[in-house]
């Protein structure tokens, strides 16, 4: 055992805290914590979740099933109890007092995360490089299992044994990595149907990532799609994929822009933004929606696909903010509605939050496979960082502590009403 805890009370405090979630120190269950450095307890007491995450990266502790451990911890409310420290307070104050997502600061997330290396993301995400929640509920296998589960709740025989609430629900595949492409294609098709795409439409993809959705809309629906991203690595990769053997896109249907959404000009029939709004920041919401409204024709539709918080938070978790998505901020539904006031009619809101759990578990499965195969180069600390990120986020979605919304907005309201797609 390395290190020494200066404050024995810190170990006792952490031990008592974990007991509320039935997590033990140096226990024998997969979700128990193995401590390798006693300084862990002082670090958690002083810096909360940031200290816990950094200590994990440095190998001070280990857990065989991080996702299950954090699902238990989040369900027991431990995150709130360890966040009462100066580190967390300082982050909250910065988000309250300053615009952490200004035009000057926006590229930070590209440099810190998205430009980490395409080899890593290709191994983790698969050939389409689709870095957002897949729609597992669109797969017939998952739908059948969900129907069977609903039947069991009606009092008829259950389909298979019960599953612990800290484990991936049984309605999803046990090894989701094998069906990731199918679930991502189902998500992209769902988006296209919600947008009611037609051949020849001009579509704007705000925060297009590596361009998977843009290519899908151009190839399968005959639209001309303009994609914008602040990551040079993403735009360069997207351009190379236009003529990929897996599905070439007819010439002239794709336009790529390296830049900030606030610089956009033009007019589009449809707009979509997938997994980008989390980086906009509360102080910029109104400007974001004014920009989106100004780029959309009066009879257009805008689909916003974003992770959301069920509680008012000044920013993301301090560890996530420092190591994964700098300056990120999860919106609440009421903050989105207020920012849209007078600009858009909210036509539909679809919660896909539960589907992010198997998505993250699939990414983790593929990440570990790629790491073992040497598909990308990471230090031990970097590998532990990605593992921690993927599994802690899976736990948060499993507990429904955070959500994923697809929101349909129209500038003037759809005549006769909008018919939602599920």
mmCIF file of C-alpha atoms in Angstrom:
data_model
loop_
_atom_site.group_PDB
_atom_site.id
_atom_site.type_symbol
_atom_site.label_atom_id
_atom_site.label_comp_id
_atom_site.label_asym_id
_atom_site.label_seq_id
_atom_site.Cartn_x
_atom_site.Cartn_y
_atom_site.Cartn_z
ATOM 1 C CA UNK A 1 0.000 0.000 0.000
ATOM 2 C CA UNK A 2 1.536 3.297 -1.120
ATOM 3 C CA UNK A 3 1.119 6.691 0.477
ATOM 4 C CA UNK A 4 -0.199 7.782 3.833
ATOM 5 C CA UNK A 5 -3.409 9.578 4.682
ATOM 6 C CA UNK A 6 -2.681 12.651 6.786
ATOM 7 C CA UNK A 7 -6.228 12.633 8.048
ATOM 8 C CA UNK A 8 -7.580 9.309 9.278
ATOM 9 C CA UNK A 9 -10.994 10.898 9.484
ATOM 10 C CA UNK A 10 -10.926 11.292 5.680
ATOM 11 C CA UNK A 11 -10.781 7.508 5.212
ATOM 12 C CA UNK A 12 -13.596 7.023 7.703
ATOM 13 C CA UNK A 13 -15.683 9.703 5.942
ATOM 14 C CA UNK A 14 -15.201 8.082 2.526
ATOM 15 C CA UNK A 15 -15.908 4.615 3.942
ATOM 16 C CA UNK A 16 -19.145 5.769 5.599
ATOM 17 C CA UNK A 17 -20.160 7.601 2.435
ATOM 18 C CA UNK A 18 -19.671 4.523 0.261
ATOM 19 C CA UNK A 19 -21.648 2.403 2.717
ATOM 20 C CA UNK A 20 -24.794 4.345 1.728
ATOM 21 C CA UNK A 21 -24.382 2.800 -1.744
ATOM 22 C CA UNK A 22 -23.283 -0.629 -0.437
ATOM 23 C CA UNK A 23 -19.781 -0.127 -1.863
ATOM 24 C CA UNK A 24 -16.874 -1.423 0.214
ATOM 25 C CA UNK A 25 -13.220 -0.539 0.323
ATOM 26 C CA UNK A 26 -11.069 -3.526 -0.692
ATOM 27 C CA UNK A 27 -14.156 -5.756 -0.951
ATOM 28 C CA UNK A 28 -14.476 -8.749 -3.227
ATOM 29 C CA UNK A 29 -17.418 -7.718 -5.416
ATOM 30 C CA UNK A 30 -16.948 -6.245 -8.920
ATOM 31 C CA UNK A 31 -18.297 -2.843 -7.847
ATOM 32 C CA UNK A 32 -16.130 -2.584 -4.713
ATOM 33 C CA UNK A 33 -13.085 -0.267 -4.661
ATOM 34 C CA UNK A 34 -9.506 -1.487 -4.306
ATOM 35 C CA UNK A 35 -7.290 1.193 -2.768
ATOM 36 C CA UNK A 36 -3.604 1.291 -3.810
ATOM 37 C CA UNK A 37 -2.659 4.626 -2.237
ATOM 38 C CA UNK A 38 -3.997 5.862 1.094
ATOM 39 C CA UNK A 39 -3.656 9.502 -0.016
ATOM 40 C CA UNK A 40 -6.837 8.915 -2.032
ATOM 41 C CA UNK A 41 -9.073 9.807 0.907
ATOM 42 C CA UNK A 42 -7.549 13.250 1.540
ATOM 43 C CA UNK A 43 -7.727 13.965 -2.191
ATOM 44 C CA UNK A 44 -11.435 13.114 -2.409
ATOM 45 C CA UNK A 45 -12.169 15.138 0.737
ATOM 46 C CA UNK A 46 -10.409 18.211 -0.712
ATOM 47 C CA UNK A 47 -11.350 18.011 -4.403
ATOM 48 C CA UNK A 48 -14.436 15.763 -4.627
ATOM 49 C CA UNK A 49 -15.093 14.085 -7.981
ATOM 50 C CA UNK A 50 -12.119 15.865 -9.580
ATOM 51 C CA UNK A 51 -9.809 14.364 -6.970
ATOM 52 C CA UNK A 52 -11.357 10.909 -7.360
ATOM 53 C CA UNK A 53 -10.951 10.990 -11.142
ATOM 54 C CA UNK A 54 -7.366 12.232 -11.069
ATOM 55 C CA UNK A 55 -6.468 9.613 -8.457
ATOM 56 C CA UNK A 56 -7.931 6.904 -10.702
ATOM 57 C CA UNK A 57 -5.863 8.149 -13.660
ATOM 58 C CA UNK A 58 -2.745 7.932 -11.494
ATOM 59 C CA UNK A 59 -3.545 4.384 -10.361
ATOM 60 C CA UNK A 60 -4.328 5.173 -6.738
ATOM 61 C CA UNK A 61 -7.465 3.021 -6.854
ATOM 62 C CA UNK A 62 -9.189 0.498 -9.062
ATOM 63 C CA UNK A 63 -12.644 -0.970 -9.580
ATOM 64 C CA UNK A 64 -13.422 -3.975 -11.762
ATOM 65 C CA UNK A 65 -16.848 -2.626 -12.768
ATOM 66 C CA UNK A 66 -16.618 1.175 -12.713
ATOM 67 C CA UNK A 67 -20.007 1.593 -14.374
ATOM 68 C CA UNK A 68 -21.768 -0.480 -11.702
ATOM 69 C CA UNK A 69 -19.926 1.237 -8.864
ATOM 70 C CA UNK A 70 -20.807 4.713 -10.108
ATOM 71 C CA UNK A 71 -24.410 3.716 -10.811
ATOM 72 C CA UNK A 72 -24.702 2.781 -7.147
ATOM 73 C CA UNK A 73 -22.927 5.944 -6.023
ATOM 74 C CA UNK A 74 -25.045 8.269 -8.171
ATOM 75 C CA UNK A 75 -28.294 6.550 -7.148
ATOM 76 C CA UNK A 76 -27.335 7.064 -3.489
ATOM 77 C CA UNK A 77 -26.643 10.771 -4.076
ATOM 78 C CA UNK A 78 -22.940 10.545 -3.218
ATOM 79 C CA UNK A 79 -21.920 12.931 -6.015
ATOM 80 C CA UNK A 80 -23.678 15.820 -4.272
ATOM 81 C CA UNK A 81 -22.096 14.967 -0.922
ATOM 82 C CA UNK A 82 -18.515 15.049 -2.218
ATOM 83 C CA UNK A 83 -19.029 18.213 -4.272
ATOM 84 C CA UNK A 84 -19.073 20.552 -1.263
ATOM 85 C CA UNK A 85 -15.511 21.780 -1.695
ATOM 86 C CA UNK A 86 -13.616 24.776 -3.026
ATOM 87 C CA UNK A 87 -12.724 23.072 -6.332
ATOM 88 C CA UNK A 88 -16.342 22.482 -7.311
ATOM 89 C CA UNK A 89 -17.387 25.922 -6.022
ATOM 90 C CA UNK A 90 -14.680 27.624 -8.105
ATOM 91 C CA UNK A 91 -15.879 25.876 -11.285
ATOM 92 C CA UNK A 92 -19.493 26.875 -10.599
ATOM 93 C CA UNK A 93 -18.460 30.496 -10.034
ATOM 94 C CA UNK A 94 -16.480 30.622 -13.306
ATOM 95 C CA UNK A 95 -19.540 29.437 -15.259
ATOM 96 C CA UNK A 96 -21.748 31.934 -13.408
ATOM 97 C CA UNK A 97 -19.497 34.969 -13.776
ATOM 98 C CA UNK A 98 -17.819 34.407 -17.148
ATOM 99 C CA UNK A 99 -18.734 33.275 -20.646
ATOM 100 C CA UNK A 100 -16.763 30.013 -20.698
ATOM 101 C CA UNK A 101 -17.907 29.266 -24.273
ATOM 102 C CA UNK A 102 -17.023 32.545 -25.964
ATOM 103 C CA UNK A 103 -15.869 32.533 -29.597
ATOM 104 C CA UNK A 104 -12.233 32.712 -28.427
ATOM 105 C CA UNK A 105 -12.588 29.809 -25.993
ATOM 106 C CA UNK A 106 -14.782 27.548 -28.181
ATOM 107 C CA UNK A 107 -11.857 25.779 -29.963
ATOM 108 C CA UNK A 108 -10.513 24.508 -26.618
ATOM 109 C CA UNK A 109 -12.708 21.407 -26.738
ATOM 110 C CA UNK A 110 -11.388 20.532 -30.202
ATOM 111 C CA UNK A 111 -7.778 20.794 -29.062
ATOM 112 C CA UNK A 112 -8.404 18.892 -25.819
ATOM 113 C CA UNK A 113 -10.685 16.096 -27.023
ATOM 114 C CA UNK A 114 -11.747 15.890 -30.669
ATOM 115 C CA UNK A 115 -8.213 16.356 -31.986
ATOM 116 C CA UNK A 116 -6.900 13.606 -29.699
ATOM 117 C CA UNK A 117 -6.369 11.308 -32.691
ATOM 118 C CA UNK A 118 -8.612 9.848 -35.368
ATOM 119 C CA UNK A 119 -7.102 6.368 -34.843
ATOM 120 C CA UNK A 120 -8.518 6.234 -31.326
ATOM 121 C CA UNK A 121 -11.973 7.392 -32.375
ATOM 122 C CA UNK A 122 -12.090 5.064 -35.385
ATOM 123 C CA UNK A 123 -11.426 2.112 -33.081
ATOM 124 C CA UNK A 124 -13.929 3.302 -30.471
ATOM 125 C CA UNK A 125 -16.762 4.578 -32.652
ATOM 126 C CA UNK A 126 -16.517 2.344 -35.705
ATOM 127 C CA UNK A 127 -16.158 3.204 -39.404
ATOM 128 C CA UNK A 128 -18.877 5.897 -39.456
ATOM 129 C CA UNK A 129 -17.267 7.854 -36.592
ATOM 130 C CA UNK A 130 -20.698 8.619 -35.135
ATOM 131 C CA UNK A 131 -19.985 10.262 -31.758
ATOM 132 C CA UNK A 132 -23.480 10.634 -30.308
ATOM 133 C CA UNK A 133 -26.181 8.473 -28.753
ATOM 134 C CA UNK A 134 -27.302 5.520 -30.879
ATOM 135 C CA UNK A 135 -30.986 4.545 -31.054
ATOM 136 C CA UNK A 136 -31.085 0.987 -29.710
ATOM 137 C CA UNK A 137 -34.851 1.196 -29.271
ATOM 138 C CA UNK A 138 -35.083 1.296 -33.068
ATOM 139 C CA UNK A 139 -33.657 -2.243 -33.343
ATOM 140 C CA UNK A 140 -36.293 -4.982 -33.529
ATOM 141 C CA UNK A 141 -34.362 -7.166 -31.082
ATOM 142 C CA UNK A 142 -34.465 -4.440 -28.420
ATOM 143 C CA UNK A 143 -38.101 -3.557 -29.151
ATOM 144 C CA UNK A 144 -39.152 -7.176 -28.632
ATOM 145 C CA UNK A 145 -37.325 -7.349 -25.302
ATOM 146 C CA UNK A 146 -38.918 -4.084 -24.177
ATOM 147 C CA UNK A 147 -42.367 -5.358 -25.133
ATOM 148 C CA UNK A 148 -41.707 -8.539 -23.161
ATOM 149 C CA UNK A 149 -40.631 -6.479 -20.163
ATOM 150 C CA UNK A 150 -43.829 -4.414 -20.415
ATOM 151 C CA UNK A 151 -45.883 -7.605 -20.536
ATOM 152 C CA UNK A 152 -44.168 -8.833 -17.376
ATOM 153 C CA UNK A 153 -45.121 -5.639 -15.541
ATOM 154 C CA UNK A 154 -48.754 -6.312 -16.446
ATOM 155 C CA UNK A 155 -48.641 -9.395 -14.255
ATOM 156 C CA UNK A 156 -47.813 -12.072 -16.794
ATOM 157 C CA UNK A 157 -44.632 -14.218 -16.749
ATOM 158 C CA UNK A 158 -41.395 -12.245 -16.939
ATOM 159 C CA UNK A 159 -39.015 -12.765 -19.847
ATOM 160 C CA UNK A 160 -35.822 -13.916 -18.134
ATOM 161 C CA UNK A 161 -34.340 -13.152 -14.694
ATOM 162 C CA UNK A 162 -34.373 -9.756 -13.064
ATOM 163 C CA UNK A 163 -31.300 -7.572 -13.545
ATOM 164 C CA UNK A 164 -29.591 -5.548 -10.830
ATOM 165 C CA UNK A 165 -30.438 -1.823 -11.174
ATOM 166 C CA UNK A 166 -26.724 -0.991 -11.464
ATOM 167 C CA UNK A 167 -26.296 -3.213 -14.544
ATOM 168 C CA UNK A 168 -27.070 -2.539 -18.191
ATOM 169 C CA UNK A 169 -30.812 -3.340 -18.599
ATOM 170 C CA UNK A 170 -31.513 -6.774 -20.077
ATOM 171 C CA UNK A 171 -33.471 -5.300 -23.001
ATOM 172 C CA UNK A 172 -30.144 -4.149 -24.507
ATOM 173 C CA UNK A 173 -27.499 -6.486 -26.005
ATOM 174 C CA UNK A 174 -25.019 -7.952 -23.526
ATOM 175 C CA UNK A 175 -22.169 -7.007 -25.908
ATOM 176 C CA UNK A 176 -23.519 -3.871 -27.603
ATOM 177 C CA UNK A 177 -20.347 -3.278 -29.626
ATOM 178 C CA UNK A 178 -21.437 -5.850 -32.203
ATOM 179 C CA UNK A 179 -24.648 -3.958 -33.023
ATOM 180 C CA UNK A 180 -23.329 -0.411 -32.709
ATOM 181 C CA UNK A 181 -23.450 0.381 -36.453
ATOM 182 C CA UNK A 182 -27.042 -0.839 -36.725
ATOM 183 C CA UNK A 183 -28.122 1.288 -33.757
ATOM 184 C CA UNK A 184 -26.306 4.356 -35.119
ATOM 185 C CA UNK A 185 -27.916 3.909 -38.536
ATOM 186 C CA UNK A 186 -31.295 3.636 -36.802
ATOM 187 C CA UNK A 187 -30.562 6.964 -35.056
ATOM 188 C CA UNK A 188 -29.616 8.699 -38.300
ATOM 189 C CA UNK A 189 -32.694 7.356 -40.064
ATOM 190 C CA UNK A 190 -34.858 8.535 -37.145
ATOM 191 C CA UNK A 191 -33.409 12.043 -37.479
ATOM 192 C CA UNK A 192 -34.028 12.116 -41.227
ATOM 193 C CA UNK A 193 -37.640 11.039 -40.801
ATOM 194 C CA UNK A 194 -38.235 13.624 -38.084
ATOM 195 C CA UNK A 195 -36.844 16.324 -40.382
ATOM 196 C CA UNK A 196 -39.133 15.140 -43.210
ATOM 197 C CA UNK A 197 -36.276 15.343 -45.699
ATOM 198 C CA UNK A 198 -36.874 15.465 -49.438
ATOM 199 C CA UNK A 199 -34.418 15.318 -52.379
ATOM 200 C CA UNK A 200 -32.806 18.641 -53.201
ATOM 201 C CA UNK A 201 -33.289 20.201 -49.776
ATOM 202 C CA UNK A 202 -30.539 22.417 -48.362
ATOM 203 C CA UNK A 203 -29.629 21.078 -44.910
ATOM 204 C CA UNK A 204 -27.320 22.619 -42.296
ATOM 205 C CA UNK A 205 -25.504 20.358 -39.815
ATOM 206 C CA UNK A 206 -24.287 22.532 -36.919
ATOM 207 C CA UNK A 207 -21.394 20.760 -35.207
ATOM 208 C CA UNK A 208 -21.141 18.033 -37.839
ATOM 209 C CA UNK A 209 -18.321 16.082 -36.181
ATOM 210 C CA UNK A 210 -16.736 13.635 -38.607
ATOM 211 C CA UNK A 211 -19.700 14.023 -40.969
ATOM 212 C CA UNK A 212 -21.525 10.706 -40.593
ATOM 213 C CA UNK A 213 -25.016 12.230 -40.454
ATOM 214 C CA UNK A 214 -24.263 14.680 -43.281
ATOM 215 C CA UNK A 215 -23.105 11.824 -45.516
ATOM 216 C CA UNK A 216 -26.178 9.766 -44.609
ATOM 217 C CA UNK A 217 -28.572 12.604 -45.512
ATOM 218 C CA UNK A 218 -26.753 13.382 -48.770
ATOM 219 C CA UNK A 219 -26.431 9.760 -49.847
ATOM 220 C CA UNK A 220 -29.821 8.348 -48.768
ATOM 221 C CA UNK A 221 -32.094 11.390 -49.145
ATOM 222 C CA UNK A 222 -30.480 13.334 -51.985
ATOM 223 C CA UNK A 223 -30.008 16.516 -49.929
ATOM 224 C CA UNK A 224 -27.228 19.065 -50.177
ATOM 225 C CA UNK A 225 -25.695 19.250 -46.701
ATOM 226 C CA UNK A 226 -23.424 21.917 -45.246
ATOM 227 C CA UNK A 227 -21.493 20.724 -42.189
ATOM 228 C CA UNK A 228 -19.581 22.994 -39.809
ATOM 229 C CA UNK A 229 -17.128 22.018 -37.050
ATOM 230 C CA UNK A 230 -14.433 23.801 -35.048
ATOM 231 C CA UNK A 231 -12.152 20.737 -35.295
ATOM 232 C CA UNK A 232 -9.698 20.691 -38.190
ATOM 233 C CA UNK A 233 -9.119 16.942 -37.706
ATOM 234 C CA UNK A 234 -12.833 16.252 -38.048
ATOM 235 C CA UNK A 235 -13.277 18.346 -41.202
ATOM 236 C CA UNK A 236 -10.219 16.831 -42.886
ATOM 237 C CA UNK A 237 -11.436 13.297 -42.075
ATOM 238 C CA UNK A 238 -14.962 14.098 -43.327
ATOM 239 C CA UNK A 239 -13.611 15.340 -46.676
ATOM 240 C CA UNK A 240 -11.628 12.128 -47.175
ATOM 241 C CA UNK A 241 -14.731 9.995 -46.606
ATOM 242 C CA UNK A 242 -16.785 11.454 -49.456
ATOM 243 C CA UNK A 243 -15.464 8.854 -51.885
ATOM 244 C CA UNK A 244 -15.093 5.993 -49.395
ATOM 245 C CA UNK A 245 -15.904 2.562 -50.892
ATOM 246 C CA UNK A 246 -18.392 1.905 -48.104
ATOM 247 C CA UNK A 247 -20.786 4.467 -49.579
ATOM 248 C CA UNK A 248 -19.592 7.237 -51.895
ATOM 249 C CA UNK A 249 -21.593 10.466 -51.987
ATOM 250 C CA UNK A 250 -22.453 11.987 -55.389
ATOM 251 C CA UNK A 251 -20.287 15.050 -56.125
ATOM 252 C CA UNK A 252 -21.607 18.453 -55.069
ATOM 253 C CA UNK A 253 -23.856 17.294 -52.249
ATOM 254 C CA UNK A 254 -21.508 18.065 -49.340
ATOM 255 C CA UNK A 255 -19.923 21.325 -48.193
ATOM 256 C CA UNK A 256 -17.579 21.415 -45.194
ATOM 257 C CA UNK A 257 -16.797 24.522 -43.133
ATOM 258 C CA UNK A 258 -14.086 24.797 -40.485
ATOM 259 C CA UNK A 259 -15.370 27.504 -38.162
ATOM 260 C CA UNK A 260 -17.720 28.695 -35.446
ATOM 261 C CA UNK A 261 -21.509 28.486 -35.837
ATOM 262 C CA UNK A 262 -21.773 32.203 -35.025
ATOM 263 C CA UNK A 263 -20.015 32.999 -38.318
ATOM 264 C CA UNK A 264 -22.535 31.149 -40.533
ATOM 265 C CA UNK A 265 -24.526 32.855 -43.267
ATOM 266 C CA UNK A 266 -27.177 31.544 -45.649
ATOM 267 C CA UNK A 267 -30.702 30.080 -45.673
ATOM 268 C CA UNK A 268 -31.612 26.411 -45.300
ATOM 269 C CA UNK A 269 -34.696 24.196 -45.581
ATOM 270 C CA UNK A 270 -33.659 22.110 -42.570
ATOM 271 C CA UNK A 271 -31.143 22.395 -39.748
ATOM 272 C CA UNK A 272 -29.827 19.786 -37.343
ATOM 273 C CA UNK A 273 -27.415 19.892 -34.439
ATOM 274 C CA UNK A 274 -26.313 16.624 -32.822
ATOM 275 C CA UNK A 275 -24.157 16.553 -29.690
ATOM 276 C CA UNK A 276 -22.933 20.126 -30.044
ATOM 277 C CA UNK A 277 -25.307 22.161 -27.846
ATOM 278 C CA UNK A 278 -23.574 20.858 -24.703
ATOM 279 C CA UNK A 279 -20.630 23.077 -25.695
ATOM 280 C CA UNK A 280 -22.658 26.267 -26.287
ATOM 281 C CA UNK A 281 -23.054 27.455 -22.692
ATOM 282 C CA UNK A 282 -26.025 29.058 -20.969
ATOM 283 C CA UNK A 283 -24.808 32.597 -21.618
ATOM 284 C CA UNK A 284 -24.902 31.872 -25.370
ATOM 285 C CA UNK A 285 -28.213 29.988 -25.666
ATOM 286 C CA UNK A 286 -30.231 32.963 -26.865
ATOM 287 C CA UNK A 287 -27.642 33.884 -29.491
ATOM 288 C CA UNK A 288 -27.432 30.243 -30.605
ATOM 289 C CA UNK A 289 -31.173 30.061 -31.269
ATOM 290 C CA UNK A 290 -31.259 33.512 -32.906
ATOM 291 C CA UNK A 291 -28.496 32.308 -35.231
ATOM 292 C CA UNK A 292 -30.330 29.038 -35.949
ATOM 293 C CA UNK A 293 -33.571 30.931 -36.624
ATOM 294 C CA UNK A 294 -31.854 33.367 -38.981
ATOM 295 C CA UNK A 295 -30.428 30.487 -41.026
ATOM 296 C CA UNK A 296 -33.748 28.658 -41.437
ATOM 297 C CA UNK A 297 -36.524 29.284 -43.926
ATOM 298 C CA UNK A 298 -39.941 30.206 -42.423
ATOM 299 C CA UNK A 299 -41.366 26.758 -43.268
ATOM 300 C CA UNK A 300 -38.232 24.902 -42.130
ATOM 301 C CA UNK A 301 -37.585 22.473 -39.279
ATOM 302 C CA UNK A 302 -34.714 22.376 -36.792
ATOM 303 C CA UNK A 303 -33.774 19.220 -34.853
ATOM 304 C CA UNK A 304 -31.731 19.720 -31.691
ATOM 305 C CA UNK A 305 -30.157 16.528 -30.294
ATOM 306 C CA UNK A 306 -28.552 17.253 -26.919
ATOM 307 C CA UNK A 307 -27.631 15.736 -23.594
ATOM 308 C CA UNK A 308 -29.549 17.481 -20.827
ATOM 309 C CA UNK A 309 -29.593 17.787 -17.066
ATOM 310 C CA UNK A 310 -32.589 17.231 -14.815
ATOM 311 C CA UNK A 311 -31.175 19.722 -12.294
ATOM 312 C CA UNK A 312 -29.761 23.236 -12.436
ATOM 313 C CA UNK A 313 -25.989 22.881 -12.652
ATOM 314 C CA UNK A 314 -23.497 25.658 -13.266
ATOM 315 C CA UNK A 315 -21.350 23.379 -15.409
ATOM 316 C CA UNK A 316 -20.355 19.776 -16.025
ATOM 317 C CA UNK A 317 -18.681 17.551 -13.471
ATOM 318 C CA UNK A 318 -15.268 19.135 -12.613
ATOM 319 C CA UNK A 319 -13.300 16.102 -13.820
ATOM 320 C CA UNK A 320 -15.203 15.903 -17.132
ATOM 321 C CA UNK A 321 -14.740 19.655 -17.596
ATOM 322 C CA UNK A 322 -10.978 19.500 -17.043
ATOM 323 C CA UNK A 323 -10.061 16.332 -18.917
ATOM 324 C CA UNK A 324 -12.776 15.563 -21.492
ATOM 325 C CA UNK A 325 -14.999 18.482 -22.530
ATOM 326 C CA UNK A 326 -13.518 21.823 -21.389
ATOM 327 C CA UNK A 327 -16.102 24.415 -20.369
ATOM 328 C CA UNK A 328 -19.047 22.116 -21.182
ATOM 329 C CA UNK A 329 -22.452 22.834 -19.706
ATOM 330 C CA UNK A 330 -25.535 20.621 -19.815
ATOM 331 C CA UNK A 331 -28.793 22.456 -20.527
ATOM 332 C CA UNK A 332 -32.040 21.966 -18.697
ATOM 333 C CA UNK A 333 -35.234 21.653 -20.693
ATOM 334 C CA UNK A 334 -36.667 24.851 -19.244
ATOM 335 C CA UNK A 335 -33.471 26.763 -20.197
ATOM 336 C CA UNK A 336 -33.895 25.594 -23.815
ATOM 337 C CA UNK A 337 -37.563 26.609 -23.849
ATOM 338 C CA UNK A 338 -36.766 30.066 -22.439
ATOM 339 C CA UNK A 339 -33.983 30.613 -24.968
ATOM 340 C CA UNK A 340 -36.338 29.673 -27.831
ATOM 341 C CA UNK A 341 -39.123 32.005 -26.693
ATOM 342 C CA UNK A 342 -40.360 34.141 -29.565
ATOM 343 C CA UNK A 343 -38.027 32.418 -32.037
ATOM 344 C CA UNK A 344 -39.361 28.871 -32.402
ATOM 345 C CA UNK A 345 -42.410 26.739 -31.749
ATOM 346 C CA UNK A 346 -41.488 23.569 -29.859
ATOM 347 C CA UNK A 347 -43.175 20.870 -31.953
ATOM 348 C CA UNK A 348 -41.871 17.678 -30.329
ATOM 349 C CA UNK A 349 -39.552 16.427 -27.578
ATOM 350 C CA UNK A 350 -38.311 12.819 -27.505
ATOM 351 C CA UNK A 351 -36.258 11.477 -24.570
ATOM 352 C CA UNK A 352 -33.660 8.897 -25.666
ATOM 353 C CA UNK A 353 -31.625 9.089 -22.462
ATOM 354 C CA UNK A 354 -31.757 5.384 -21.610
ATOM 355 C CA UNK A 355 -30.200 4.545 -24.991
ATOM 356 C CA UNK A 356 -26.975 6.371 -24.138
ATOM 357 C CA UNK A 357 -26.050 3.716 -21.567
ATOM 358 C CA UNK A 358 -25.601 0.889 -24.128
ATOM 359 C CA UNK A 359 -23.976 3.377 -26.540
ATOM 360 C CA UNK A 360 -21.266 4.216 -24.017
ATOM 361 C CA UNK A 361 -20.840 0.555 -23.094
ATOM 362 C CA UNK A 362 -20.378 -0.261 -26.795
ATOM 363 C CA UNK A 363 -17.761 2.489 -27.110
ATOM 364 C CA UNK A 364 -15.989 1.138 -24.027
ATOM 365 C CA UNK A 365 -16.052 -2.397 -25.424
ATOM 366 C CA UNK A 366 -14.500 -1.231 -28.680
ATOM 367 C CA UNK A 367 -12.030 1.067 -26.907
ATOM 368 C CA UNK A 368 -10.661 -1.850 -24.881
ATOM 369 C CA UNK A 369 -10.444 -4.034 -28.002
ATOM 370 C CA UNK A 370 -8.546 -1.308 -29.860
ATOM 371 C CA UNK A 371 -6.230 -0.711 -26.923
ATOM 372 C CA UNK A 372 -5.341 -4.416 -26.691
ATOM 373 C CA UNK A 373 -4.792 -4.602 -30.461
ATOM 374 C CA UNK A 374 -2.507 -1.548 -30.494
ATOM 375 C CA UNK A 375 -4.819 0.379 -32.839
ATOM 376 C CA UNK A 376 -3.815 3.653 -31.156
ATOM 377 C CA UNK A 377 -1.129 4.900 -28.766
ATOM 378 C CA UNK A 378 -2.000 6.093 -25.264
ATOM 379 C CA UNK A 379 -0.106 6.406 -22.026
ATOM 380 C CA UNK A 380 -1.415 4.378 -19.105
ATOM 381 C CA UNK A 381 -2.907 7.547 -17.568
ATOM 382 C CA UNK A 382 -4.632 8.450 -20.850
ATOM 383 C CA UNK A 383 -6.076 4.948 -21.198
ATOM 384 C CA UNK A 384 -7.428 5.105 -17.654
ATOM 385 C CA UNK A 385 -8.835 8.571 -18.426
ATOM 386 C CA UNK A 386 -10.882 7.315 -21.383
ATOM 387 C CA UNK A 387 -12.043 4.236 -19.460
ATOM 388 C CA UNK A 388 -13.149 6.405 -16.537
ATOM 389 C CA UNK A 389 -14.954 8.840 -18.848
ATOM 390 C CA UNK A 390 -16.914 6.192 -20.753
ATOM 391 C CA UNK A 391 -17.968 4.114 -17.748
ATOM 392 C CA UNK A 392 -18.867 6.968 -15.400
ATOM 393 C CA UNK A 393 -21.027 8.546 -18.108
ATOM 394 C CA UNK A 394 -22.721 5.184 -18.786
ATOM 395 C CA UNK A 395 -23.586 5.026 -15.086
ATOM 396 C CA UNK A 396 -25.061 8.532 -15.107
ATOM 397 C CA UNK A 397 -27.386 7.667 -17.993
ATOM 398 C CA UNK A 398 -28.251 4.303 -16.431
ATOM 399 C CA UNK A 399 -29.439 6.111 -13.311
ATOM 400 C CA UNK A 400 -31.315 8.631 -15.482
ATOM 401 C CA UNK A 401 -29.307 11.364 -13.754
ATOM 402 C CA UNK A 402 -28.776 12.967 -17.164
ATOM 403 C CA UNK A 403 -30.910 12.696 -20.292
ATOM 404 C CA UNK A 404 -30.748 12.896 -24.077
ATOM 405 C CA UNK A 405 -33.411 14.891 -25.930
ATOM 406 C CA UNK A 406 -34.310 15.226 -29.585
ATOM 407 C CA UNK A 407 -36.294 18.443 -29.896
ATOM 408 C CA UNK A 408 -38.095 19.526 -33.068
ATOM 409 C CA UNK A 409 -38.469 23.284 -33.533
ATOM 410 C CA UNK A 410 -40.234 25.257 -36.275
ATOM 411 C CA UNK A 411 -40.033 29.019 -36.896
ATOM 412 C CA UNK A 412 -43.771 29.624 -37.323
ATOM 413 C CA UNK A 413 -45.437 26.376 -36.280
ATOM 414 C CA UNK A 414 -46.355 23.472 -38.581
ATOM 415 C CA UNK A 415 -49.827 23.979 -40.099
ATOM 416 C CA UNK A 416 -52.110 21.312 -38.675
ATOM 417 C CA UNK A 417 -49.453 20.226 -36.182
ATOM 418 C CA UNK A 418 -46.261 18.197 -36.353
ATOM 419 C CA UNK A 419 -46.554 14.405 -36.339
ATOM 420 C CA UNK A 420 -43.794 12.936 -34.172
ATOM 421 C CA UNK A 421 -41.794 9.852 -35.183
ATOM 422 C CA UNK A 422 -40.905 7.115 -32.713
#
